[in-house]
């Protein structure tokens, strides 16, 4: 009987872990897709900025309706699929900070610097969470669950993506180190706001 109970508990834990990983993959695939924004910014900057602003407003209204018990069929379902456990019965802030961080970089930085910042968010933060969930075993003290594997993945992704823009080892190294340190901080969804502008600004100074 005890063995059967243990098997049931193990099955529940395994399903919960699988569900958490699938949600993380879905959520971070949106992060990674944001790497396409610099391409569109180069083609038509103002229309892209206007579109991103419209998306934030539309999403925010959708979330407010969802919380009041009037979910929009498609948008609210996607939000629920991507929401973390900490976001249950709350306004899911991640998409707002994601788009806001991209907008801040796009508006206040030159396009090349904004590209580096957005890539750092898309690839660095995206891969950090995925790798941390999948293979992260060693937690970083005081980082609220962040792992060494996730931070190293962030460093590698930002180094490679920055090098693809500037072909400078030193600049790529500095940007990657700074992105890794920011990503390690327990900022919840607010790292989406900080990373694009901070890394793009560091690239500008370099």
PDB file of N, CA and C in Angstrom, residues 108-205:
ATOM      1  N   UNK A 108      14.993  54.718 -27.246  1.00  0.00           N
ATOM      2  CA  UNK A 108      16.055  55.546 -26.666  1.00  0.00           C
ATOM      3  C   UNK A 108      17.471  55.188 -27.121  1.00  0.00           C
ATOM      4  N   UNK A 109      17.633  54.087 -27.843  1.00  0.00           N
ATOM      5  CA  UNK A 109      18.974  53.679 -28.257  1.00  0.00           C
ATOM      6  C   UNK A 109      19.072  53.633 -29.784  1.00  0.00           C
ATOM      7  N   UNK A 110      20.274  53.839 -30.321  1.00  0.00           N
ATOM      8  CA  UNK A 110      20.473  53.617 -31.756  1.00  0.00           C
ATOM      9  C   UNK A 110      20.129  52.172 -32.108  1.00  0.00           C
ATOM     10  N   UNK A 111      19.740  51.942 -33.353  1.00  0.00           N
ATOM     11  CA  UNK A 111      19.210  50.641 -33.752  1.00  0.00           C
ATOM     12  C   UNK A 111      20.186  49.500 -33.472  1.00  0.00           C
ATOM     13  N   UNK A 112      21.487  49.706 -33.698  1.00  0.00           N
ATOM     14  CA  UNK A 112      22.451  48.625 -33.450  1.00  0.00           C
ATOM     15  C   UNK A 112      22.530  48.288 -31.964  1.00  0.00           C
ATOM     16  N   UNK A 113      22.504  49.317 -31.119  1.00  0.00           N
ATOM     17  CA  UNK A 113      22.540  49.107 -29.661  1.00  0.00           C
ATOM     18  C   UNK A 113      21.243  48.447 -29.183  1.00  0.00           C
ATOM     19  N   UNK A 114      20.119  48.915 -29.716  1.00  0.00           N
ATOM     20  CA  UNK A 114      18.833  48.304 -29.369  1.00  0.00           C
ATOM     21  C   UNK A 114      18.806  46.836 -29.778  1.00  0.00           C
ATOM     22  N   UNK A 115      19.390  46.533 -30.926  1.00  0.00           N
ATOM     23  CA  UNK A 115      19.447  45.146 -31.404  1.00  0.00           C
ATOM     24  C   UNK A 115      20.194  44.259 -30.420  1.00  0.00           C
ATOM     25  N   UNK A 116      21.352  44.731 -29.944  1.00  0.00           N
ATOM     26  CA  UNK A 116      22.128  43.962 -28.966  1.00  0.00           C
ATOM     27  C   UNK A 116      21.325  43.751 -27.684  1.00  0.00           C
ATOM     28  N   UNK A 117      20.653  44.800 -27.210  1.00  0.00           N
ATOM     29  CA  UNK A 117      19.851  44.691 -25.996  1.00  0.00           C
ATOM     30  C   UNK A 117      18.681  43.736 -26.142  1.00  0.00           C
ATOM     31  N   UNK A 118      18.006  43.826 -27.278  1.00  0.00           N
ATOM     32  CA  UNK A 118      16.862  42.939 -27.517  1.00  0.00           C
ATOM     33  C   UNK A 118      17.321  41.496 -27.684  1.00  0.00           C
ATOM     34  N   UNK A 119      18.442  41.291 -28.363  1.00  0.00           N
ATOM     35  CA  UNK A 119      18.999  39.941 -28.482  1.00  0.00           C
ATOM     36  C   UNK A 119      19.359  39.372 -27.106  1.00  0.00           C
ATOM     37  N   UNK A 120      19.903  40.227 -26.237  1.00  0.00           N
ATOM     38  CA  UNK A 120      20.258  39.765 -24.885  1.00  0.00           C
ATOM     39  C   UNK A 120      19.026  39.281 -24.133  1.00  0.00           C
ATOM     40  N   UNK A 121      17.917  39.995 -24.309  1.00  0.00           N
ATOM     41  CA  UNK A 121      16.671  39.580 -23.674  1.00  0.00           C
ATOM     42  C   UNK A 121      16.126  38.313 -24.320  1.00  0.00           C
ATOM     43  N   UNK A 122      16.084  38.308 -25.652  1.00  0.00           N
ATOM     44  CA  UNK A 122      15.483  37.187 -26.376  1.00  0.00           C
ATOM     45  C   UNK A 122      16.263  35.891 -26.165  1.00  0.00           C
ATOM     46  N   UNK A 123      17.556  35.954 -26.413  1.00  0.00           N
ATOM     47  CA  UNK A 123      18.370  34.738 -26.360  1.00  0.00           C
ATOM     48  C   UNK A 123      18.937  34.468 -24.960  1.00  0.00           C
ATOM     49  N   UNK A 124      19.437  35.508 -24.298  1.00  0.00           N
ATOM     50  CA  UNK A 124      20.063  35.326 -22.990  1.00  0.00           C
ATOM     51  C   UNK A 124      19.080  34.913 -21.921  1.00  0.00           C
ATOM     52  N   UNK A 125      18.050  35.738 -21.717  1.00  0.00           N
ATOM     53  CA  UNK A 125      17.052  35.429 -20.692  1.00  0.00           C
ATOM     54  C   UNK A 125      16.246  34.195 -21.074  1.00  0.00           C
ATOM     55  N   UNK A 126      15.971  34.054 -22.381  1.00  0.00           N
ATOM     56  CA  UNK A 126      15.201  32.898 -22.830  1.00  0.00           C
ATOM     57  C   UNK A 126      15.901  31.584 -22.584  1.00  0.00           C
ATOM     58  N   UNK A 127      17.159  31.479 -22.989  1.00  0.00           N
ATOM     59  CA  UNK A 127      17.892  30.226 -22.806  1.00  0.00           C
ATOM     60  C   UNK A 127      18.223  29.966 -21.335  1.00  0.00           C
ATOM     61  N   UNK A 128      18.433  31.029 -20.568  1.00  0.00           N
ATOM     62  CA  UNK A 128      18.738  30.846 -19.141  1.00  0.00           C
ATOM     63  C   UNK A 128      17.621  30.092 -18.435  1.00  0.00           C
ATOM     64  N   UNK A 129      16.382  30.497 -18.678  1.00  0.00           N
ATOM     65  CA  UNK A 129      15.251  29.838 -18.024  1.00  0.00           C
ATOM     66  C   UNK A 129      15.077  28.407 -18.504  1.00  0.00           C
ATOM     67  N   UNK A 130      15.192  28.208 -19.816  1.00  0.00           N
ATOM     68  CA  UNK A 130      15.011  26.863 -20.361  1.00  0.00           C
ATOM     69  C   UNK A 130      16.070  25.895 -19.854  1.00  0.00           C
ATOM     70  N   UNK A 131      17.340  26.308 -19.942  1.00  0.00           N
ATOM     71  CA  UNK A 131      18.427  25.440 -19.490  1.00  0.00           C
ATOM     72  C   UNK A 131      18.338  25.212 -17.987  1.00  0.00           C
ATOM     73  N   UNK A 132      18.010  26.258 -17.245  1.00  0.00           N
ATOM     74  CA  UNK A 132      17.867  26.114 -15.802  1.00  0.00           C
ATOM     75  C   UNK A 132      16.801  25.108 -15.423  1.00  0.00           C
ATOM     76  N   UNK A 133      15.667  25.148 -16.147  1.00  0.00           N
ATOM     77  CA  UNK A 133      14.577  24.204 -15.871  1.00  0.00           C
ATOM     78  C   UNK A 133      14.946  22.779 -16.266  1.00  0.00           C
ATOM     79  N   UNK A 134      15.622  22.650 -17.403  1.00  0.00           N
ATOM     80  CA  UNK A 134      15.874  21.321 -17.953  1.00  0.00           C
ATOM     81  C   UNK A 134      17.038  20.598 -17.285  1.00  0.00           C
ATOM     82  N   UNK A 135      18.153  21.309 -17.099  1.00  0.00           N
ATOM     83  CA  UNK A 135      19.347  20.620 -16.578  1.00  0.00           C
ATOM     84  C   UNK A 135      19.966  21.311 -15.364  1.00  0.00           C
ATOM     85  N   UNK A 136      19.358  22.389 -14.914  1.00  0.00           N
ATOM     86  CA  UNK A 136      19.918  23.116 -13.772  1.00  0.00           C
ATOM     87  C   UNK A 136      19.832  22.292 -12.494  1.00  0.00           C
ATOM     88  N   UNK A 137      20.964  22.066 -11.864  1.00  0.00           N
ATOM     89  CA  UNK A 137      20.991  21.281 -10.626  1.00  0.00           C
ATOM     90  C   UNK A 137      21.575  22.095  -9.457  1.00  0.00           C
ATOM     91  N   UNK A 138      22.537  22.957  -9.768  1.00  0.00           N
ATOM     92  CA  UNK A 138      23.209  23.728  -8.717  1.00  0.00           C
ATOM     93  C   UNK A 138      22.591  25.120  -8.664  1.00  0.00           C
ATOM     94  N   UNK A 139      21.903  25.414  -7.567  1.00  0.00           N
ATOM     95  CA  UNK A 139      21.246  26.716  -7.407  1.00  0.00           C
ATOM     96  C   UNK A 139      22.245  27.770  -6.945  1.00  0.00           C
ATOM     97  N   UNK A 140      22.004  29.009  -7.353  1.00  0.00           N
ATOM     98  CA  UNK A 140      22.836  30.131  -6.926  1.00  0.00           C
ATOM     99  C   UNK A 140      22.245  30.704  -5.637  1.00  0.00           C
ATOM    100  N   UNK A 141      23.008  30.765  -4.551  1.00  0.00           N
ATOM    101  CA  UNK A 141      22.469  31.262  -3.279  1.00  0.00           C
ATOM    102  C   UNK A 141      21.901  32.677  -3.411  1.00  0.00           C
ATOM    103  N   UNK A 142      20.709  32.863  -2.865  1.00  0.00           N
ATOM    104  CA  UNK A 142      20.090  34.188  -2.857  1.00  0.00           C
ATOM    105  C   UNK A 142      19.507  34.625  -4.183  1.00  0.00           C
ATOM    106  N   UNK A 143      19.479  33.736  -5.177  1.00  0.00           N
ATOM    107  CA  UNK A 143      19.003  34.114  -6.519  1.00  0.00           C
ATOM    108  C   UNK A 143      17.597  33.601  -6.806  1.00  0.00           C
ATOM    109  N   UNK A 144      16.902  33.117  -5.766  1.00  0.00           N
ATOM    110  CA  UNK A 144      15.510  32.680  -5.895  1.00  0.00           C
ATOM    111  C   UNK A 144      15.326  31.621  -6.979  1.00  0.00           C
ATOM    112  N   UNK A 145      16.135  30.573  -6.919  1.00  0.00           N
ATOM    113  CA  UNK A 145      15.965  29.448  -7.827  1.00  0.00           C
ATOM    114  C   UNK A 145      16.789  29.506  -9.093  1.00  0.00           C
ATOM    115  N   UNK A 146      17.510  30.601  -9.341  1.00  0.00           N
ATOM    116  CA  UNK A 146      18.367  30.658 -10.528  1.00  0.00           C
ATOM    117  C   UNK A 146      19.499  29.647 -10.369  1.00  0.00           C
ATOM    118  N   UNK A 147      19.927  29.049 -11.486  1.00  0.00           N
ATOM    119  CA  UNK A 147      20.937  27.998 -11.431  1.00  0.00           C
ATOM    120  C   UNK A 147      22.217  28.411 -12.155  1.00  0.00           C
ATOM    121  N   UNK A 148      23.294  27.721 -11.818  1.00  0.00           N
ATOM    122  CA  UNK A 148      24.578  27.967 -12.473  1.00  0.00           C
ATOM    123  C   UNK A 148      24.471  27.656 -13.969  1.00  0.00           C
ATOM    124  N   UNK A 149      23.807  26.542 -14.300  1.00  0.00           N
ATOM    125  CA  UNK A 149      23.659  26.152 -15.709  1.00  0.00           C
ATOM    126  C   UNK A 149      22.896  27.210 -16.492  1.00  0.00           C
ATOM    127  N   UNK A 150      21.832  27.744 -15.896  1.00  0.00           N
ATOM    128  CA  UNK A 150      21.048  28.780 -16.558  1.00  0.00           C
ATOM    129  C   UNK A 150      21.839  30.048 -16.785  1.00  0.00           C
ATOM    130  N   UNK A 151      22.626  30.447 -15.790  1.00  0.00           N
ATOM    131  CA  UNK A 151      23.435  31.663 -15.916  1.00  0.00           C
ATOM    132  C   UNK A 151      24.527  31.509 -16.972  1.00  0.00           C
ATOM    133  N   UNK A 152      25.142  30.323 -17.024  1.00  0.00           N
ATOM    134  CA  UNK A 152      26.156  30.065 -18.056  1.00  0.00           C
ATOM    135  C   UNK A 152      25.535  30.060 -19.450  1.00  0.00           C
ATOM    136  N   UNK A 153      24.309  29.549 -19.549  1.00  0.00           N
ATOM    137  CA  UNK A 153      23.595  29.566 -20.834  1.00  0.00           C
ATOM    138  C   UNK A 153      23.310  30.998 -21.258  1.00  0.00           C
ATOM    139  N   UNK A 154      22.917  31.837 -20.306  1.00  0.00           N
ATOM    140  CA  UNK A 154      22.672  33.252 -20.589  1.00  0.00           C
ATOM    141  C   UNK A 154      23.945  33.910 -21.097  1.00  0.00           C
ATOM    142  N   UNK A 155      25.063  33.679 -20.402  1.00  0.00           N
ATOM    143  CA  UNK A 155      26.350  34.261 -20.802  1.00  0.00           C
ATOM    144  C   UNK A 155      26.705  33.850 -22.235  1.00  0.00           C
ATOM    145  N   UNK A 156      26.582  32.570 -22.522  1.00  0.00           N
ATOM    146  CA  UNK A 156      26.951  32.067 -23.853  1.00  0.00           C
ATOM    147  C   UNK A 156      26.074  32.657 -24.941  1.00  0.00           C
ATOM    148  N   UNK A 157      24.763  32.686 -24.693  1.00  0.00           N
ATOM    149  CA  UNK A 157      23.827  33.202 -25.699  1.00  0.00           C
ATOM    150  C   UNK A 157      24.058  34.674 -25.980  1.00  0.00           C
ATOM    151  N   UNK A 158      24.294  35.460 -24.932  1.00  0.00           N
ATOM    152  CA  UNK A 158      24.514  36.901 -25.128  1.00  0.00           C
ATOM    153  C   UNK A 158      25.859  37.152 -25.799  1.00  0.00           C
ATOM    154  N   UNK A 159      26.865  36.378 -25.417  1.00  0.00           N
ATOM    155  CA  UNK A 159      28.179  36.542 -26.055  1.00  0.00           C
ATOM    156  C   UNK A 159      28.075  36.282 -27.558  1.00  0.00           C
ATOM    157  N   UNK A 160      27.440  35.185 -27.928  1.00  0.00           N
ATOM    158  CA  UNK A 160      27.336  34.818 -29.348  1.00  0.00           C
ATOM    159  C   UNK A 160      26.490  35.835 -30.114  1.00  0.00           C
ATOM    160  N   UNK A 161      25.341  36.218 -29.555  1.00  0.00           N
ATOM    161  CA  UNK A 161      24.451  37.142 -30.270  1.00  0.00           C
ATOM    162  C   UNK A 161      25.083  38.528 -30.412  1.00  0.00           C
ATOM    163  N   UNK A 162      25.823  38.976 -29.384  1.00  0.00           N
ATOM    164  CA  UNK A 162      26.490  40.276 -29.472  1.00  0.00           C
ATOM    165  C   UNK A 162      27.640  40.229 -30.476  1.00  0.00           C
ATOM    166  N   UNK A 163      28.378  39.134 -30.455  1.00  0.00           N
ATOM    167  CA  UNK A 163      29.490  38.985 -31.392  1.00  0.00           C
ATOM    168  C   UNK A 163      28.982  38.988 -32.840  1.00  0.00           C
ATOM    169  N   UNK A 164      27.803  38.427 -33.058  1.00  0.00           N
ATOM    170  CA  UNK A 164      27.219  38.419 -34.413  1.00  0.00           C
ATOM    171  C   UNK A 164      26.909  39.845 -34.893  1.00  0.00           C
ATOM    172  N   UNK A 165      26.699  40.765 -33.951  1.00  0.00           N
ATOM    173  CA  UNK A 165      26.394  42.149 -34.317  1.00  0.00           C
ATOM    174  C   UNK A 165      27.667  42.963 -34.525  1.00  0.00           C
ATOM    175  N   UNK A 166      28.654  42.772 -33.620  1.00  0.00           N
ATOM    176  CA  UNK A 166      29.806  43.684 -33.621  1.00  0.00           C
ATOM    177  C   UNK A 166      31.148  43.019 -33.948  1.00  0.00           C
ATOM    178  N   UNK A 167      31.225  41.710 -33.884  1.00  0.00           N
ATOM    179  CA  UNK A 167      32.465  40.965 -34.149  1.00  0.00           C
ATOM    180  C   UNK A 167      33.624  41.403 -33.252  1.00  0.00           C
ATOM    181  N   UNK A 168      33.298  41.834 -32.019  1.00  0.00           N
ATOM    182  CA  UNK A 168      34.323  42.239 -31.048  1.00  0.00           C
ATOM    183  C   UNK A 168      34.258  41.306 -29.846  1.00  0.00           C
ATOM    184  N   UNK A 169      35.360  40.609 -29.578  1.00  0.00           N
ATOM    185  CA  UNK A 169      35.398  39.673 -28.446  1.00  0.00           C
ATOM    186  C   UNK A 169      35.242  40.409 -27.116  1.00  0.00           C
ATOM    187  N   UNK A 170      35.932  41.535 -26.960  1.00  0.00           N
ATOM    188  CA  UNK A 170      35.894  42.271 -25.693  1.00  0.00           C
ATOM    189  C   UNK A 170      34.502  42.823 -25.423  1.00  0.00           C
ATOM    190  N   UNK A 171      33.911  43.486 -26.409  1.00  0.00           N
ATOM    191  CA  UNK A 171      32.566  44.048 -26.232  1.00  0.00           C
ATOM    192  C   UNK A 171      31.563  42.940 -25.933  1.00  0.00           C
ATOM    193  N   UNK A 172      31.661  41.840 -26.649  1.00  0.00           N
ATOM    194  CA  UNK A 172      30.747  40.710 -26.442  1.00  0.00           C
ATOM    195  C   UNK A 172      30.919  40.125 -25.046  1.00  0.00           C
ATOM    196  N   UNK A 173      32.162  40.043 -24.582  1.00  0.00           N
ATOM    197  CA  UNK A 173      32.439  39.507 -23.243  1.00  0.00           C
ATOM    198  C   UNK A 173      31.834  40.386 -22.160  1.00  0.00           C
ATOM    199  N   UNK A 174      32.028  41.711 -22.274  1.00  0.00           N
ATOM    200  CA  UNK A 174      31.492  42.639 -21.265  1.00  0.00           C
ATOM    201  C   UNK A 174      29.961  42.577 -21.252  1.00  0.00           C
ATOM    202  N   UNK A 175      29.343  42.615 -22.419  1.00  0.00           N
ATOM    203  CA  UNK A 175      27.879  42.551 -22.504  1.00  0.00           C
ATOM    204  C   UNK A 175      27.353  41.242 -21.924  1.00  0.00           C
ATOM    205  N   UNK A 176      28.030  40.140 -22.229  1.00  0.00           N
ATOM    206  CA  UNK A 176      27.596  38.832 -21.735  1.00  0.00           C
ATOM    207  C   UNK A 176      27.715  38.734 -20.220  1.00  0.00           C
ATOM    208  N   UNK A 177      28.808  39.234 -19.664  1.00  0.00           N
ATOM    209  CA  UNK A 177      28.982  39.219 -18.206  1.00  0.00           C
ATOM    210  C   UNK A 177      27.924  40.059 -17.515  1.00  0.00           C
ATOM    211  N   UNK A 178      27.653  41.243 -18.048  1.00  0.00           N
ATOM    212  CA  UNK A 178      26.653  42.136 -17.445  1.00  0.00           C
ATOM    213  C   UNK A 178      25.258  41.522 -17.534  1.00  0.00           C
ATOM    214  N   UNK A 179      24.936  40.937 -18.692  1.00  0.00           N
ATOM    215  CA  UNK A 179      23.624  40.296 -18.847  1.00  0.00           C
ATOM    216  C   UNK A 179      23.467  39.135 -17.873  1.00  0.00           C
ATOM    217  N   UNK A 180      24.524  38.350 -17.705  1.00  0.00           N
ATOM    218  CA  UNK A 180      24.473  37.221 -16.784  1.00  0.00           C
ATOM    219  C   UNK A 180      24.243  37.702 -15.346  1.00  0.00           C
ATOM    220  N   UNK A 181      24.904  38.775 -14.951  1.00  0.00           N
ATOM    221  CA  UNK A 181      24.751  39.282 -13.584  1.00  0.00           C
ATOM    222  C   UNK A 181      23.353  39.843 -13.350  1.00  0.00           C
ATOM    223  N   UNK A 182      22.804  40.530 -14.348  1.00  0.00           N
ATOM    224  CA  UNK A 182      21.440  41.047 -14.213  1.00  0.00           C
ATOM    225  C   UNK A 182      20.443  39.900 -14.147  1.00  0.00           C
ATOM    226  N   UNK A 183      20.636  38.902 -15.012  1.00  0.00           N
ATOM    227  CA  UNK A 183      19.716  37.768 -15.054  1.00  0.00           C
ATOM    228  C   UNK A 183      19.736  36.976 -13.751  1.00  0.00           C
ATOM    229  N   UNK A 184      20.872  36.990 -13.050  1.00  0.00           N
ATOM    230  CA  UNK A 184      20.993  36.266 -11.786  1.00  0.00           C
ATOM    231  C   UNK A 184      20.204  36.925 -10.661  1.00  0.00           C
ATOM    232  N   UNK A 185      19.912  38.215 -10.799  1.00  0.00           N
ATOM    233  CA  UNK A 185      19.209  38.931  -9.735  1.00  0.00           C
ATOM    234  C   UNK A 185      17.758  38.461  -9.631  1.00  0.00           C
ATOM    235  N   UNK A 186      17.200  38.394  -8.421  1.00  0.00           N
ATOM    236  CA  UNK A 186      15.807  37.954  -8.246  1.00  0.00           C
ATOM    237  C   UNK A 186      14.826  39.081  -8.582  1.00  0.00           C
ATOM    238  N   UNK A 187      14.687  39.376  -9.871  1.00  0.00           N
ATOM    239  CA  UNK A 187      13.887  40.513 -10.321  1.00  0.00           C
ATOM    240  C   UNK A 187      12.505  40.106 -10.829  1.00  0.00           C
ATOM    241  N   UNK A 188      12.184  38.816 -10.772  1.00  0.00           N
ATOM    242  CA  UNK A 188      10.924  38.311 -11.334  1.00  0.00           C
ATOM    243  C   UNK A 188      10.830  38.728 -12.802  1.00  0.00           C
ATOM    244  N   UNK A 189       9.704  39.346 -13.196  1.00  0.00           N
ATOM    245  CA  UNK A 189       9.529  39.715 -14.603  1.00  0.00           C
ATOM    246  C   UNK A 189      10.199  41.041 -14.959  1.00  0.00           C
ATOM    247  N   UNK A 190      10.743  41.739 -13.984  1.00  0.00           N
ATOM    248  CA  UNK A 190      11.281  43.068 -14.260  1.00  0.00           C
ATOM    249  C   UNK A 190      12.659  43.030 -14.922  1.00  0.00           C
ATOM    250  N   UNK A 191      13.262  41.837 -15.013  1.00  0.00           N
ATOM    251  CA  UNK A 191      14.497  41.754 -15.793  1.00  0.00           C
ATOM    252  C   UNK A 191      14.216  42.008 -17.274  1.00  0.00           C
ATOM    253  N   UNK A 192      12.967  41.763 -17.698  1.00  0.00           N
ATOM    254  CA  UNK A 192      12.570  42.088 -19.076  1.00  0.00           C
ATOM    255  C   UNK A 192      12.703  43.580 -19.370  1.00  0.00           C
ATOM    256  N   UNK A 193      12.450  44.383 -18.357  1.00  0.00           N
ATOM    257  CA  UNK A 193      12.561  45.839 -18.511  1.00  0.00           C
ATOM    258  C   UNK A 193      14.007  46.304 -18.520  1.00  0.00           C
ATOM    259  N   UNK A 194      14.818  45.683 -17.681  1.00  0.00           N
ATOM    260  CA  UNK A 194      16.178  46.169 -17.449  1.00  0.00           C
ATOM    261  C   UNK A 194      17.164  45.697 -18.514  1.00  0.00           C
ATOM    262  N   UNK A 195      17.099  44.424 -18.883  1.00  0.00           N
ATOM    263  CA  UNK A 195      18.133  43.836 -19.746  1.00  0.00           C
ATOM    264  C   UNK A 195      18.286  44.548 -21.097  1.00  0.00           C
ATOM    265  N   UNK A 196      17.218  44.804 -21.857  1.00  0.00           N
ATOM    266  CA  UNK A 196      17.434  45.400 -23.196  1.00  0.00           C
ATOM    267  C   UNK A 196      18.110  46.764 -23.147  1.00  0.00           C
ATOM    268  N   UNK A 197      17.630  47.637 -22.265  1.00  0.00           N
ATOM    269  CA  UNK A 197      18.207  48.985 -22.202  1.00  0.00           C
ATOM    270  C   UNK A 197      19.595  48.965 -21.586  1.00  0.00           C
ATOM    271  N   UNK A 198      19.784  48.166 -20.524  1.00  0.00           N
ATOM    272  CA  UNK A 198      21.085  48.120 -19.846  1.00  0.00           C
ATOM    273  C   UNK A 198      22.164  47.558 -20.761  1.00  0.00           C
ATOM    274  N   UNK A 199      21.890  46.439 -21.399  1.00  0.00           N
ATOM    275  CA  UNK A 199      22.903  45.814 -22.262  1.00  0.00           C
ATOM    276  C   UNK A 199      23.114  46.646 -23.529  1.00  0.00           C
ATOM    277  N   UNK A 200      22.025  47.168 -24.075  1.00  0.00           N
ATOM    278  CA  UNK A 200      22.169  48.062 -25.233  1.00  0.00           C
ATOM    279  C   UNK A 200      22.944  49.308 -24.878  1.00  0.00           C
ATOM    280  N   UNK A 201      22.729  49.838 -23.656  1.00  0.00           N
ATOM    281  CA  UNK A 201      23.479  51.024 -23.204  1.00  0.00           C
ATOM    282  C   UNK A 201      24.954  50.723 -22.996  1.00  0.00           C
ATOM    283  N   UNK A 202      25.257  49.564 -22.443  1.00  0.00           N
ATOM    284  CA  UNK A 202      26.660  49.153 -22.251  1.00  0.00           C
ATOM    285  C   UNK A 202      27.338  49.002 -23.626  1.00  0.00           C
ATOM    286  N   UNK A 203      26.626  48.414 -24.570  1.00  0.00           N
ATOM    287  CA  UNK A 203      27.182  48.271 -25.917  1.00  0.00           C
ATOM    288  C   UNK A 203      27.451  49.654 -26.527  1.00  0.00           C
ATOM    289  N   UNK A 204      26.557  50.600 -26.289  1.00  0.00           N
ATOM    290  CA  UNK A 204      26.739  51.976 -26.789  1.00  0.00           C
ATOM    291  C   UNK A 204      28.007  52.598 -26.188  1.00  0.00           C
ATOM    292  N   UNK A 205      28.214  52.392 -24.889  1.00  0.00           N
ATOM    293  CA  UNK A 205      29.393  52.962 -24.217  1.00  0.00           C
ATOM    294  C   UNK A 205      30.677  52.287 -24.681  1.00  0.00           C
TER     295      UNK A 205
END
